[in-house]
Amino acid sequence: MSNAPLMPKATAVWLVDNTALSFDQVADFTKMHPLEIRAIADGDAAQGIKGMDPISTGQLTRDEIAKGENDPDYRLKLGESRVALPPAAKKKGPRYTPVSRRHERPSAILWLVRNHPELKDAQIMRLVGTTKTTIASIRDRTHWNASTLTPMDPVTLGLCSQIELDFEVQRAAKEKPTDQAYGGATLLPASETTRKDAEQDSDEKSSDDLDVDAVFAKLKTIGGKKPEDEDEE
């Protein structure tokens, strides 16, 4: 059940014209300001609005109005309306942008293209309510006002909320994996380093063995004897 009656201003007109309720009581029931109710009573506001009887729609009863007329401190209670409103159908298509904000959309698109290149055209269309042609012209710098455009945050301009912007950015980040850029030289795994050390040690040992054999061979050619013959003498 709604906190305010159907057509609150028309209901206020009817209550002011047909009951002895105070301005505060009518204002509390219709969720309007008491000064606005006073302006309706003085004829300064709601001119030309036809009053709507809340009794016929089941939002008030005569007994409820009588209680309010007898006690100025009593607050009227809203009854369940007999008028069944169909659920509002969700409109599909680009977001509606007020006329006063439409000239700011190219600046918002330029901001999104520069700061969030991961966003798709469809996501930008949902955020600021534009067309693919406009987005493409701003990307290609072929927009008729491209030379004077200044990037401006669409949240600051009131074209979308921060929650909506964050949602689209997170969705784009999930759909587009981040490329791993080269970050410079990295440490080799332990298996690689130990294997290379073992190969280096074996190479050093083999070179040492070759050097010893070469020394003994040289001694043979110089002395004409083996070292064992010198020990026997």
JSON list of C-alpha atoms in Angstrom, two decimals:
[
{"chain": "A", "resi": 1, "resn": "MET", "atom": "CA", "xyz": [0.00, 0.00, 0.00]},
{"chain": "A", "resi": 2, "resn": "SER", "atom": "CA", "xyz": [1.35, 3.40, -0.94]},
{"chain": "A", "resi": 3, "resn": "ASN", "atom": "CA", "xyz": [2.05, 6.06, 1.68]},
{"chain": "A", "resi": 4, "resn": "ALA", "atom": "CA", "xyz": [0.33, 8.73, -0.43]},
{"chain": "A", "resi": 5, "resn": "PRO", "atom": "CA", "xyz": [-3.08, 8.65, -2.13]},
{"chain": "A", "resi": 6, "resn": "LEU", "atom": "CA", "xyz": [-3.59, 8.53, -5.86]},
{"chain": "A", "resi": 7, "resn": "MET", "atom": "CA", "xyz": [-3.31, 11.99, -7.41]},
{"chain": "A", "resi": 8, "resn": "PRO", "atom": "CA", "xyz": [-2.39, 13.71, -4.15]},
{"chain": "A", "resi": 9, "resn": "LYS", "atom": "CA", "xyz": [-2.90, 17.28, -5.42]},
{"chain": "A", "resi": 10, "resn": "ALA", "atom": "CA", "xyz": [-6.37, 16.50, -6.80]},
{"chain": "A", "resi": 11, "resn": "THR", "atom": "CA", "xyz": [-7.22, 14.74, -3.54]},
{"chain": "A", "resi": 12, "resn": "ALA", "atom": "CA", "xyz": [-6.04, 17.77, -1.56]},
{"chain": "A", "resi": 13, "resn": "VAL", "atom": "CA", "xyz": [-8.29, 20.02, -3.67]},
{"chain": "A", "resi": 14, "resn": "TRP", "atom": "CA", "xyz": [-11.29, 17.82, -2.90]},
{"chain": "A", "resi": 15, "resn": "LEU", "atom": "CA", "xyz": [-10.54, 17.65, 0.84]},
{"chain": "A", "resi": 16, "resn": "VAL", "atom": "CA", "xyz": [-10.09, 21.44, 1.08]},
{"chain": "A", "resi": 17, "resn": "ASP", "atom": "CA", "xyz": [-13.36, 22.09, -0.77]},
{"chain": "A", "resi": 18, "resn": "ASN", "atom": "CA", "xyz": [-15.52, 19.38, 0.85]},
{"chain": "A", "resi": 19, "resn": "THR", "atom": "CA", "xyz": [-14.29, 18.86, 4.41]},
{"chain": "A", "resi": 20, "resn": "ALA", "atom": "CA", "xyz": [-13.42, 20.83, 7.53]},
{"chain": "A", "resi": 21, "resn": "LEU", "atom": "CA", "xyz": [-10.04, 19.20, 7.96]},
{"chain": "A", "resi": 22, "resn": "SER", "atom": "CA", "xyz": [-7.12, 21.40, 8.95]},
{"chain": "A", "resi": 23, "resn": "PHE", "atom": "CA", "xyz": [-4.33, 22.23, 6.55]},
{"chain": "A", "resi": 24, "resn": "ASP", "atom": "CA", "xyz": [-1.94, 20.07, 8.56]},
{"chain": "A", "resi": 25, "resn": "GLN", "atom": "CA", "xyz": [-4.27, 17.07, 8.37]},
{"chain": "A", "resi": 26, "resn": "VAL", "atom": "CA", "xyz": [-4.70, 17.40, 4.61]},
{"chain": "A", "resi": 27, "resn": "ALA", "atom": "CA", "xyz": [-0.95, 17.93, 4.16]},
{"chain": "A", "resi": 28, "resn": "ASP", "atom": "CA", "xyz": [-0.13, 14.85, 6.24]},
{"chain": "A", "resi": 29, "resn": "PHE", "atom": "CA", "xyz": [-2.59, 12.67, 4.31]},
{"chain": "A", "resi": 30, "resn": "THR", "atom": "CA", "xyz": [-1.50, 13.81, 0.84]},
{"chain": "A", "resi": 31, "resn": "LYS", "atom": "CA", "xyz": [2.23, 14.07, 1.76]},
{"chain": "A", "resi": 32, "resn": "MET", "atom": "CA", "xyz": [2.33, 17.72, 0.71]},
{"chain": "A", "resi": 33, "resn": "HIS", "atom": "CA", "xyz": [3.57, 20.84, 2.49]},
{"chain": "A", "resi": 34, "resn": "PRO", "atom": "CA", "xyz": [1.03, 22.72, 4.66]},
{"chain": "A", "resi": 35, "resn": "LEU", "atom": "CA", "xyz": [1.88, 25.97, 2.87]},
{"chain": "A", "resi": 36, "resn": "GLU", "atom": "CA", "xyz": [0.97, 24.33, -0.44]},
{"chain": "A", "resi": 37, "resn": "ILE", "atom": "CA", "xyz": [-2.37, 23.27, 1.03]},
{"chain": "A", "resi": 38, "resn": "ARG", "atom": "CA", "xyz": [-2.93, 26.84, 2.20]},
{"chain": "A", "resi": 39, "resn": "ALA", "atom": "CA", "xyz": [-2.12, 28.09, -1.31]},
{"chain": "A", "resi": 40, "resn": "ILE", "atom": "CA", "xyz": [-4.73, 25.67, -2.71]},
{"chain": "A", "resi": 41, "resn": "ALA", "atom": "CA", "xyz": [-7.31, 27.02, -0.25]},
{"chain": "A", "resi": 42, "resn": "ASP", "atom": "CA", "xyz": [-6.45, 30.61, -1.22]},
{"chain": "A", "resi": 43, "resn": "GLY", "atom": "CA", "xyz": [-6.72, 29.78, -4.92]},
{"chain": "A", "resi": 44, "resn": "ASP", "atom": "CA", "xyz": [-3.04, 30.51, -5.61]},
{"chain": "A", "resi": 45, "resn": "ALA", "atom": "CA", "xyz": [-2.17, 26.91, -6.50]},
{"chain": "A", "resi": 46, "resn": "ALA", "atom": "CA", "xyz": [-3.73, 23.93, -8.28]},
{"chain": "A", "resi": 47, "resn": "GLN", "atom": "CA", "xyz": [-5.93, 26.17, -10.40]},
{"chain": "A", "resi": 48, "resn": "GLY", "atom": "CA", "xyz": [-7.84, 24.19, -12.99]},
{"chain": "A", "resi": 49, "resn": "ILE", "atom": "CA", "xyz": [-7.26, 20.87, -11.19]},
{"chain": "A", "resi": 50, "resn": "LYS", "atom": "CA", "xyz": [-10.47, 18.94, -10.64]},
{"chain": "A", "resi": 51, "resn": "GLY", "atom": "CA", "xyz": [-10.75, 17.46, -7.16]},
{"chain": "A", "resi": 52, "resn": "MET", "atom": "CA", "xyz": [-10.77, 13.69, -6.79]},
{"chain": "A", "resi": 53, "resn": "ASP", "atom": "CA", "xyz": [-12.97, 12.08, -4.17]},
{"chain": "A", "resi": 54, "resn": "PRO", "atom": "CA", "xyz": [-10.84, 9.70, -2.05]},
{"chain": "A", "resi": 55, "resn": "ILE", "atom": "CA", "xyz": [-14.02, 8.06, -0.74]},
{"chain": "A", "resi": 56, "resn": "SER", "atom": "CA", "xyz": [-15.02, 6.82, -4.19]},
{"chain": "A", "resi": 57, "resn": "THR", "atom": "CA", "xyz": [-11.59, 5.22, -4.67]},
{"chain": "A", "resi": 58, "resn": "GLY", "atom": "CA", "xyz": [-11.70, 3.57, -1.25]},
{"chain": "A", "resi": 59, "resn": "GLN", "atom": "CA", "xyz": [-8.73, 5.50, 0.13]},
{"chain": "A", "resi": 60, "resn": "LEU", "atom": "CA", "xyz": [-10.82, 7.19, 2.83]},
{"chain": "A", "resi": 61, "resn": "THR", "atom": "CA", "xyz": [-14.12, 6.54, 4.59]},
{"chain": "A", "resi": 62, "resn": "ARG", "atom": "CA", "xyz": [-16.66, 9.07, 5.82]},
{"chain": "A", "resi": 63, "resn": "ASP", "atom": "CA", "xyz": [-16.06, 7.86, 9.37]},
{"chain": "A", "resi": 64, "resn": "GLU", "atom": "CA", "xyz": [-12.32, 8.52, 8.99]},
{"chain": "A", "resi": 65, "resn": "ILE", "atom": "CA", "xyz": [-13.00, 12.06, 7.74]},
{"chain": "A", "resi": 66, "resn": "ALA", "atom": "CA", "xyz": [-15.44, 12.64, 10.61]},
{"chain": "A", "resi": 67, "resn": "LYS", "atom": "CA", "xyz": [-12.78, 11.58, 13.13]},
{"chain": "A", "resi": 68, "resn": "GLY", "atom": "CA", "xyz": [-10.37, 14.06, 11.65]},
{"chain": "A", "resi": 69, "resn": "GLU", "atom": "CA", "xyz": [-12.93, 16.90, 11.67]},
{"chain": "A", "resi": 70, "resn": "ASN", "atom": "CA", "xyz": [-13.73, 16.29, 15.34]},
{"chain": "A", "resi": 71, "resn": "ASP", "atom": "CA", "xyz": [-10.07, 16.05, 16.44]},
{"chain": "A", "resi": 72, "resn": "PRO", "atom": "CA", "xyz": [-7.52, 18.44, 14.82]},
{"chain": "A", "resi": 73, "resn": "ASP", "atom": "CA", "xyz": [-4.68, 16.30, 16.16]},
{"chain": "A", "resi": 74, "resn": "TYR", "atom": "CA", "xyz": [-5.99, 13.14, 14.50]},
{"chain": "A", "resi": 75, "resn": "ARG", "atom": "CA", "xyz": [-4.15, 11.95, 11.42]},
{"chain": "A", "resi": 76, "resn": "LEU", "atom": "CA", "xyz": [-6.09, 10.29, 8.63]},
{"chain": "A", "resi": 77, "resn": "LYS", "atom": "CA", "xyz": [-5.23, 6.72, 7.76]},
{"chain": "A", "resi": 78, "resn": "LEU", "atom": "CA", "xyz": [-4.99, 5.73, 4.14]},
{"chain": "A", "resi": 79, "resn": "GLY", "atom": "CA", "xyz": [-7.17, 2.81, 3.14]},
{"chain": "A", "resi": 80, "resn": "GLU", "atom": "CA", "xyz": [-6.45, 0.30, 0.39]},
{"chain": "A", "resi": 81, "resn": "SER", "atom": "CA", "xyz": [-7.29, 1.74, -2.99]},
{"chain": "A", "resi": 82, "resn": "ARG", "atom": "CA", "xyz": [-9.95, 0.07, -5.12]},
{"chain": "A", "resi": 83, "resn": "VAL", "atom": "CA", "xyz": [-8.14, 1.18, -8.24]},
{"chain": "A", "resi": 84, "resn": "ALA", "atom": "CA", "xyz": [-5.68, -1.47, -9.39]},
{"chain": "A", "resi": 85, "resn": "LEU", "atom": "CA", "xyz": [-2.79, 0.01, -11.29]},
{"chain": "A", "resi": 86, "resn": "PRO", "atom": "CA", "xyz": [-1.03, -2.22, -13.82]},
{"chain": "A", "resi": 87, "resn": "PRO", "atom": "CA", "xyz": [2.66, -2.79, -13.15]},
{"chain": "A", "resi": 88, "resn": "ALA", "atom": "CA", "xyz": [4.88, -0.37, -14.95]},
{"chain": "A", "resi": 89, "resn": "ALA", "atom": "CA", "xyz": [6.44, -2.07, -17.94]},
{"chain": "A", "resi": 90, "resn": "LYS", "atom": "CA", "xyz": [10.18, -1.75, -18.16]},
{"chain": "A", "resi": 91, "resn": "LYS", "atom": "CA", "xyz": [11.08, 0.21, -21.25]},
{"chain": "A", "resi": 92, "resn": "LYS", "atom": "CA", "xyz": [13.76, -1.12, -23.51]},
{"chain": "A", "resi": 93, "resn": "GLY", "atom": "CA", "xyz": [16.08, 1.11, -25.44]},
{"chain": "A", "resi": 94, "resn": "PRO", "atom": "CA", "xyz": [18.55, 3.87, -24.72]},
{"chain": "A", "resi": 95, "resn": "ARG", "atom": "CA", "xyz": [18.39, 5.76, -21.45]},
{"chain": "A", "resi": 96, "resn": "TYR", "atom": "CA", "xyz": [16.26, 8.89, -21.52]},
{"chain": "A", "resi": 97, "resn": "THR", "atom": "CA", "xyz": [18.31, 12.03, -21.07]},
{"chain": "A", "resi": 98, "resn": "PRO", "atom": "CA", "xyz": [16.65, 15.35, -20.18]},
{"chain": "A", "resi": 99, "resn": "VAL", "atom": "CA", "xyz": [16.81, 18.01, -22.88]},
{"chain": "A", "resi": 100, "resn": "SER", "atom": "CA", "xyz": [18.88, 20.27, -20.64]},
{"chain": "A", "resi": 101, "resn": "ARG", "atom": "CA", "xyz": [21.55, 17.55, -20.34]},
{"chain": "A", "resi": 102, "resn": "ARG", "atom": "CA", "xyz": [21.70, 16.31, -23.93]},
{"chain": "A", "resi": 103, "resn": "HIS", "atom": "CA", "xyz": [24.34, 18.80, -25.05]},
{"chain": "A", "resi": 104, "resn": "GLU", "atom": "CA", "xyz": [26.66, 17.41, -22.35]},
{"chain": "A", "resi": 105, "resn": "ARG", "atom": "CA", "xyz": [26.54, 13.82, -23.60]},
{"chain": "A", "resi": 106, "resn": "PRO", "atom": "CA", "xyz": [29.48, 14.18, -26.08]},
{"chain": "A", "resi": 107, "resn": "SER", "atom": "CA", "xyz": [31.72, 15.39, -23.23]},
{"chain": "A", "resi": 108, "resn": "ALA", "atom": "CA", "xyz": [30.67, 12.41, -21.12]},
{"chain": "A", "resi": 109, "resn": "ILE", "atom": "CA", "xyz": [31.29, 10.00, -24.00]},
{"chain": "A", "resi": 110, "resn": "LEU", "atom": "CA", "xyz": [34.77, 11.46, -24.53]},
{"chain": "A", "resi": 111, "resn": "TRP", "atom": "CA", "xyz": [35.50, 10.98, -20.81]},
{"chain": "A", "resi": 112, "resn": "LEU", "atom": "CA", "xyz": [34.37, 7.34, -20.92]},
{"chain": "A", "resi": 113, "resn": "VAL", "atom": "CA", "xyz": [36.35, 6.61, -24.09]},
{"chain": "A", "resi": 114, "resn": "ARG", "atom": "CA", "xyz": [39.54, 8.03, -22.60]},
{"chain": "A", "resi": 115, "resn": "ASN", "atom": "CA", "xyz": [39.28, 6.76, -19.03]},
{"chain": "A", "resi": 116, "resn": "HIS", "atom": "CA", "xyz": [37.56, 3.42, -19.65]},
{"chain": "A", "resi": 117, "resn": "PRO", "atom": "CA", "xyz": [38.56, 2.16, -23.11]},
{"chain": "A", "resi": 118, "resn": "GLU", "atom": "CA", "xyz": [37.45, -1.33, -22.09]},
{"chain": "A", "resi": 119, "resn": "LEU", "atom": "CA", "xyz": [33.78, -0.28, -22.21]},
{"chain": "A", "resi": 120, "resn": "LYS", "atom": "CA", "xyz": [31.81, -1.43, -25.23]},
{"chain": "A", "resi": 121, "resn": "ASP", "atom": "CA", "xyz": [29.60, 0.86, -27.26]},
{"chain": "A", "resi": 122, "resn": "ALA", "atom": "CA", "xyz": [26.49, -0.83, -25.87]},
{"chain": "A", "resi": 123, "resn": "GLN", "atom": "CA", "xyz": [27.63, -0.10, -22.32]},
{"chain": "A", "resi": 124, "resn": "ILE", "atom": "CA", "xyz": [28.28, 3.57, -23.08]},
{"chain": "A", "resi": 125, "resn": "MET", "atom": "CA", "xyz": [24.84, 3.74, -24.68]},
{"chain": "A", "resi": 126, "resn": "ARG", "atom": "CA", "xyz": [23.26, 2.39, -21.50]},
{"chain": "A", "resi": 127, "resn": "LEU", "atom": "CA", "xyz": [25.17, 4.85, -19.31]},
{"chain": "A", "resi": 128, "resn": "VAL", "atom": "CA", "xyz": [24.55, 8.13, -21.14]},
{"chain": "A", "resi": 129, "resn": "GLY", "atom": "CA", "xyz": [21.72, 7.29, -23.56]},
{"chain": "A", "resi": 130, "resn": "THR", "atom": "CA", "xyz": [23.43, 7.90, -26.89]},
{"chain": "A", "resi": 131, "resn": "THR", "atom": "CA", "xyz": [23.84, 6.18, -30.25]},
{"chain": "A", "resi": 132, "resn": "LYS", "atom": "CA", "xyz": [26.62, 4.15, -31.86]},
{"chain": "A", "resi": 133, "resn": "THR", "atom": "CA", "xyz": [27.04, 6.81, -34.54]},
{"chain": "A", "resi": 134, "resn": "THR", "atom": "CA", "xyz": [27.80, 9.48, -31.95]},
{"chain": "A", "resi": 135, "resn": "ILE", "atom": "CA", "xyz": [30.25, 7.23, -30.10]},
{"chain": "A", "resi": 136, "resn": "ALA", "atom": "CA", "xyz": [32.04, 6.35, -33.35]},
{"chain": "A", "resi": 137, "resn": "SER", "atom": "CA", "xyz": [32.32, 10.02, -34.36]},
{"chain": "A", "resi": 138, "resn": "ILE", "atom": "CA", "xyz": [33.86, 10.90, -31.00]},
{"chain": "A", "resi": 139, "resn": "ARG", "atom": "CA", "xyz": [36.29, 7.99, -31.17]},
{"chain": "A", "resi": 140, "resn": "ASP", "atom": "CA", "xyz": [37.35, 9.01, -34.68]},
{"chain": "A", "resi": 141, "resn": "ARG", "atom": "CA", "xyz": [37.42, 12.73, -33.83]},
{"chain": "A", "resi": 142, "resn": "THR", "atom": "CA", "xyz": [34.91, 13.37, -36.64]},
{"chain": "A", "resi": 143, "resn": "HIS", "atom": "CA", "xyz": [32.24, 14.84, -34.36]},
{"chain": "A", "resi": 144, "resn": "TRP", "atom": "CA", "xyz": [31.12, 18.29, -35.47]},
{"chain": "A", "resi": 145, "resn": "ASN", "atom": "CA", "xyz": [32.18, 19.73, -32.09]},
{"chain": "A", "resi": 146, "resn": "ALA", "atom": "CA", "xyz": [35.27, 17.55, -31.57]},
{"chain": "A", "resi": 147, "resn": "SER", "atom": "CA", "xyz": [37.69, 20.50, -31.39]},
{"chain": "A", "resi": 148, "resn": "THR", "atom": "CA", "xyz": [35.95, 22.07, -28.39]},
{"chain": "A", "resi": 149, "resn": "LEU", "atom": "CA", "xyz": [34.89, 18.98, -26.44]},
{"chain": "A", "resi": 150, "resn": "THR", "atom": "CA", "xyz": [36.15, 18.64, -22.88]},
{"chain": "A", "resi": 151, "resn": "PRO", "atom": "CA", "xyz": [36.05, 15.26, -21.11]},
{"chain": "A", "resi": 152, "resn": "MET", "atom": "CA", "xyz": [33.60, 15.38, -18.21]},
{"chain": "A", "resi": 153, "resn": "ASP", "atom": "CA", "xyz": [32.59, 12.69, -15.75]},
{"chain": "A", "resi": 154, "resn": "PRO", "atom": "CA", "xyz": [29.04, 11.47, -16.56]},
{"chain": "A", "resi": 155, "resn": "VAL", "atom": "CA", "xyz": [28.38, 10.99, -12.83]},
{"chain": "A", "resi": 156, "resn": "THR", "atom": "CA", "xyz": [29.18, 14.64, -12.17]},
{"chain": "A", "resi": 157, "resn": "LEU", "atom": "CA", "xyz": [26.94, 15.65, -15.08]},
{"chain": "A", "resi": 158, "resn": "GLY", "atom": "CA", "xyz": [24.08, 13.59, -13.66]},
{"chain": "A", "resi": 159, "resn": "LEU", "atom": "CA", "xyz": [23.80, 11.33, -16.70]},
{"chain": "A", "resi": 160, "resn": "CYS", "atom": "CA", "xyz": [24.32, 8.16, -14.65]},
{"chain": "A", "resi": 161, "resn": "SER", "atom": "CA", "xyz": [25.05, 7.11, -11.08]},
{"chain": "A", "resi": 162, "resn": "GLN", "atom": "CA", "xyz": [28.40, 5.98, -9.70]},
{"chain": "A", "resi": 163, "resn": "ILE", "atom": "CA", "xyz": [26.93, 2.54, -9.00]},
{"chain": "A", "resi": 164, "resn": "GLU", "atom": "CA", "xyz": [25.88, 2.12, -12.64]},
{"chain": "A", "resi": 165, "resn": "LEU", "atom": "CA", "xyz": [29.30, 3.25, -13.88]},
{"chain": "A", "resi": 166, "resn": "ASP", "atom": "CA", "xyz": [31.15, 0.88, -11.52]},
{"chain": "A", "resi": 167, "resn": "PHE", "atom": "CA", "xyz": [28.89, -2.00, -12.56]},
{"chain": "A", "resi": 168, "resn": "GLU", "atom": "CA", "xyz": [29.60, -1.52, -16.27]},
{"chain": "A", "resi": 169, "resn": "VAL", "atom": "CA", "xyz": [33.34, -1.13, -15.66]},
{"chain": "A", "resi": 170, "resn": "GLN", "atom": "CA", "xyz": [33.48, -4.32, -13.60]},
{"chain": "A", "resi": 171, "resn": "ARG", "atom": "CA", "xyz": [31.49, -6.20, -16.24]},
{"chain": "A", "resi": 172, "resn": "ALA", "atom": "CA", "xyz": [33.87, -5.03, -18.97]},
{"chain": "A", "resi": 173, "resn": "ALA", "atom": "CA", "xyz": [36.88, -6.04, -16.87]},
{"chain": "A", "resi": 174, "resn": "LYS", "atom": "CA", "xyz": [35.48, -9.56, -16.42]},
{"chain": "A", "resi": 175, "resn": "GLU", "atom": "CA", "xyz": [34.68, -10.01, -20.10]},
{"chain": "A", "resi": 176, "resn": "LYS", "atom": "CA", "xyz": [38.08, -8.72, -21.30]},
{"chain": "A", "resi": 177, "resn": "PRO", "atom": "CA", "xyz": [41.05, -10.56, -19.70]},
{"chain": "A", "resi": 178, "resn": "THR", "atom": "CA", "xyz": [44.02, -8.42, -18.83]},
{"chain": "A", "resi": 179, "resn": "ASP", "atom": "CA", "xyz": [47.08, -8.93, -21.05]},
{"chain": "A", "resi": 180, "resn": "GLN", "atom": "CA", "xyz": [50.20, -9.82, -19.10]},
{"chain": "A", "resi": 181, "resn": "ALA", "atom": "CA", "xyz": [52.82, -7.30, -20.09]},
{"chain": "A", "resi": 182, "resn": "TYR", "atom": "CA", "xyz": [56.54, -8.10, -20.00]},
{"chain": "A", "resi": 183, "resn": "GLY", "atom": "CA", "xyz": [57.81, -7.09, -16.61]},
{"chain": "A", "resi": 184, "resn": "GLY", "atom": "CA", "xyz": [61.55, -7.52, -17.10]},
{"chain": "A", "resi": 185, "resn": "ALA", "atom": "CA", "xyz": [63.85, -10.40, -16.19]},
{"chain": "A", "resi": 186, "resn": "THR", "atom": "CA", "xyz": [62.54, -12.85, -13.63]},
{"chain": "A", "resi": 187, "resn": "LEU", "atom": "CA", "xyz": [64.24, -15.44, -11.42]},
{"chain": "A", "resi": 188, "resn": "LEU", "atom": "CA", "xyz": [64.67, -18.91, -12.86]},
{"chain": "A", "resi": 189, "resn": "PRO", "atom": "CA", "xyz": [63.17, -21.88, -11.04]},
{"chain": "A", "resi": 190, "resn": "ALA", "atom": "CA", "xyz": [65.40, -23.87, -8.67]},
{"chain": "A", "resi": 191, "resn": "SER", "atom": "CA", "xyz": [65.43, -26.90, -10.97]},
{"chain": "A", "resi": 192, "resn": "GLU", "atom": "CA", "xyz": [66.99, -24.84, -13.73]},
{"chain": "A", "resi": 193, "resn": "THR", "atom": "CA", "xyz": [69.64, -23.20, -11.55]},
{"chain": "A", "resi": 194, "resn": "THR", "atom": "CA", "xyz": [70.73, -26.45, -9.84]},
{"chain": "A", "resi": 195, "resn": "ARG", "atom": "CA", "xyz": [70.94, -28.26, -13.15]},
{"chain": "A", "resi": 196, "resn": "LYS", "atom": "CA", "xyz": [73.15, -25.55, -14.61]},
{"chain": "A", "resi": 197, "resn": "ASP", "atom": "CA", "xyz": [75.41, -25.57, -11.52]},
{"chain": "A", "resi": 198, "resn": "ALA", "atom": "CA", "xyz": [75.82, -29.35, -11.76]},
{"chain": "A", "resi": 199, "resn": "GLU", "atom": "CA", "xyz": [76.73, -29.13, -15.43]},
{"chain": "A", "resi": 200, "resn": "GLN", "atom": "CA", "xyz": [79.23, -26.38, -14.72]},
{"chain": "A", "resi": 201, "resn": "ASP", "atom": "CA", "xyz": [80.90, -28.45, -11.93]},
{"chain": "A", "resi": 202, "resn": "SER", "atom": "CA", "xyz": [81.21, -31.49, -14.22]},
{"chain": "A", "resi": 203, "resn": "ASP", "atom": "CA", "xyz": [82.76, -29.34, -16.93]},
{"chain": "A", "resi": 204, "resn": "GLU", "atom": "CA", "xyz": [85.28, -27.91, -14.45]},
{"chain": "A", "resi": 205, "resn": "LYS", "atom": "CA", "xyz": [86.21, -31.41, -13.22]},
{"chain": "A", "resi": 206, "resn": "SER", "atom": "CA", "xyz": [86.75, -32.70, -16.74]},
{"chain": "A", "resi": 207, "resn": "SER", "atom": "CA", "xyz": [88.92, -29.68, -17.57]},
{"chain": "A", "resi": 208, "resn": "ASP", "atom": "CA", "xyz": [90.99, -30.30, -14.40]},
{"chain": "A", "resi": 209, "resn": "ASP", "atom": "CA", "xyz": [91.51, -33.94, -15.41]},
{"chain": "A", "resi": 210, "resn": "LEU", "atom": "CA", "xyz": [92.64, -32.89, -18.81]},
{"chain": "A", "resi": 211, "resn": "ASP", "atom": "CA", "xyz": [95.13, -30.44, -17.33]},
{"chain": "A", "resi": 212, "resn": "VAL", "atom": "CA", "xyz": [96.69, -33.13, -15.06]},
{"chain": "A", "resi": 213, "resn": "ASP", "atom": "CA", "xyz": [97.10, -35.55, -17.97]},
{"chain": "A", "resi": 214, "resn": "ALA", "atom": "CA", "xyz": [98.67, -32.84, -20.05]},
{"chain": "A", "resi": 215, "resn": "VAL", "atom": "CA", "xyz": [101.20, -32.05, -17.31]},
{"chain": "A", "resi": 216, "resn": "PHE", "atom": "CA", "xyz": [102.28, -35.68, -16.95]},
{"chain": "A", "resi": 217, "resn": "ALA", "atom": "CA", "xyz": [102.58, -36.06, -20.70]},
{"chain": "A", "resi": 218, "resn": "LYS", "atom": "CA", "xyz": [104.77, -33.01, -20.84]},
{"chain": "A", "resi": 219, "resn": "LEU", "atom": "CA", "xyz": [106.99, -34.33, -18.08]},
{"chain": "A", "resi": 220, "resn": "LYS", "atom": "CA", "xyz": [107.43, -37.56, -20.02]},
{"chain": "A", "resi": 221, "resn": "THR", "atom": "CA", "xyz": [108.63, -35.77, -23.09]},
{"chain": "A", "resi": 222, "resn": "ILE", "atom": "CA", "xyz": [111.04, -33.59, -21.16]},
{"chain": "A", "resi": 223, "resn": "GLY", "atom": "CA", "xyz": [112.65, -36.11, -18.80]},
{"chain": "A", "resi": 224, "resn": "GLY", "atom": "CA", "xyz": [112.22, -39.25, -20.86]},
{"chain": "A", "resi": 225, "resn": "LYS", "atom": "CA", "xyz": [111.23, -41.03, -17.65]},
{"chain": "A", "resi": 226, "resn": "LYS", "atom": "CA", "xyz": [108.18, -41.56, -15.65]},
{"chain": "A", "resi": 227, "resn": "PRO", "atom": "CA", "xyz": [107.98, -40.27, -12.12]},
{"chain": "A", "resi": 228, "resn": "GLU", "atom": "CA", "xyz": [107.90, -43.89, -10.89]},
{"chain": "A", "resi": 229, "resn": "ASP", "atom": "CA", "xyz": [111.40, -44.51, -12.37]},
{"chain": "A", "resi": 230, "resn": "GLU", "atom": "CA", "xyz": [112.81, -41.57, -10.44]},
{"chain": "A", "resi": 231, "resn": "ASP", "atom": "CA", "xyz": [111.42, -43.04, -7.20]},
{"chain": "A", "resi": 232, "resn": "GLU", "atom": "CA", "xyz": [113.15, -46.41, -7.84]},
{"chain": "A", "resi": 233, "resn": "GLU", "atom": "CA", "xyz": [116.56, -44.76, -8.25]}
]
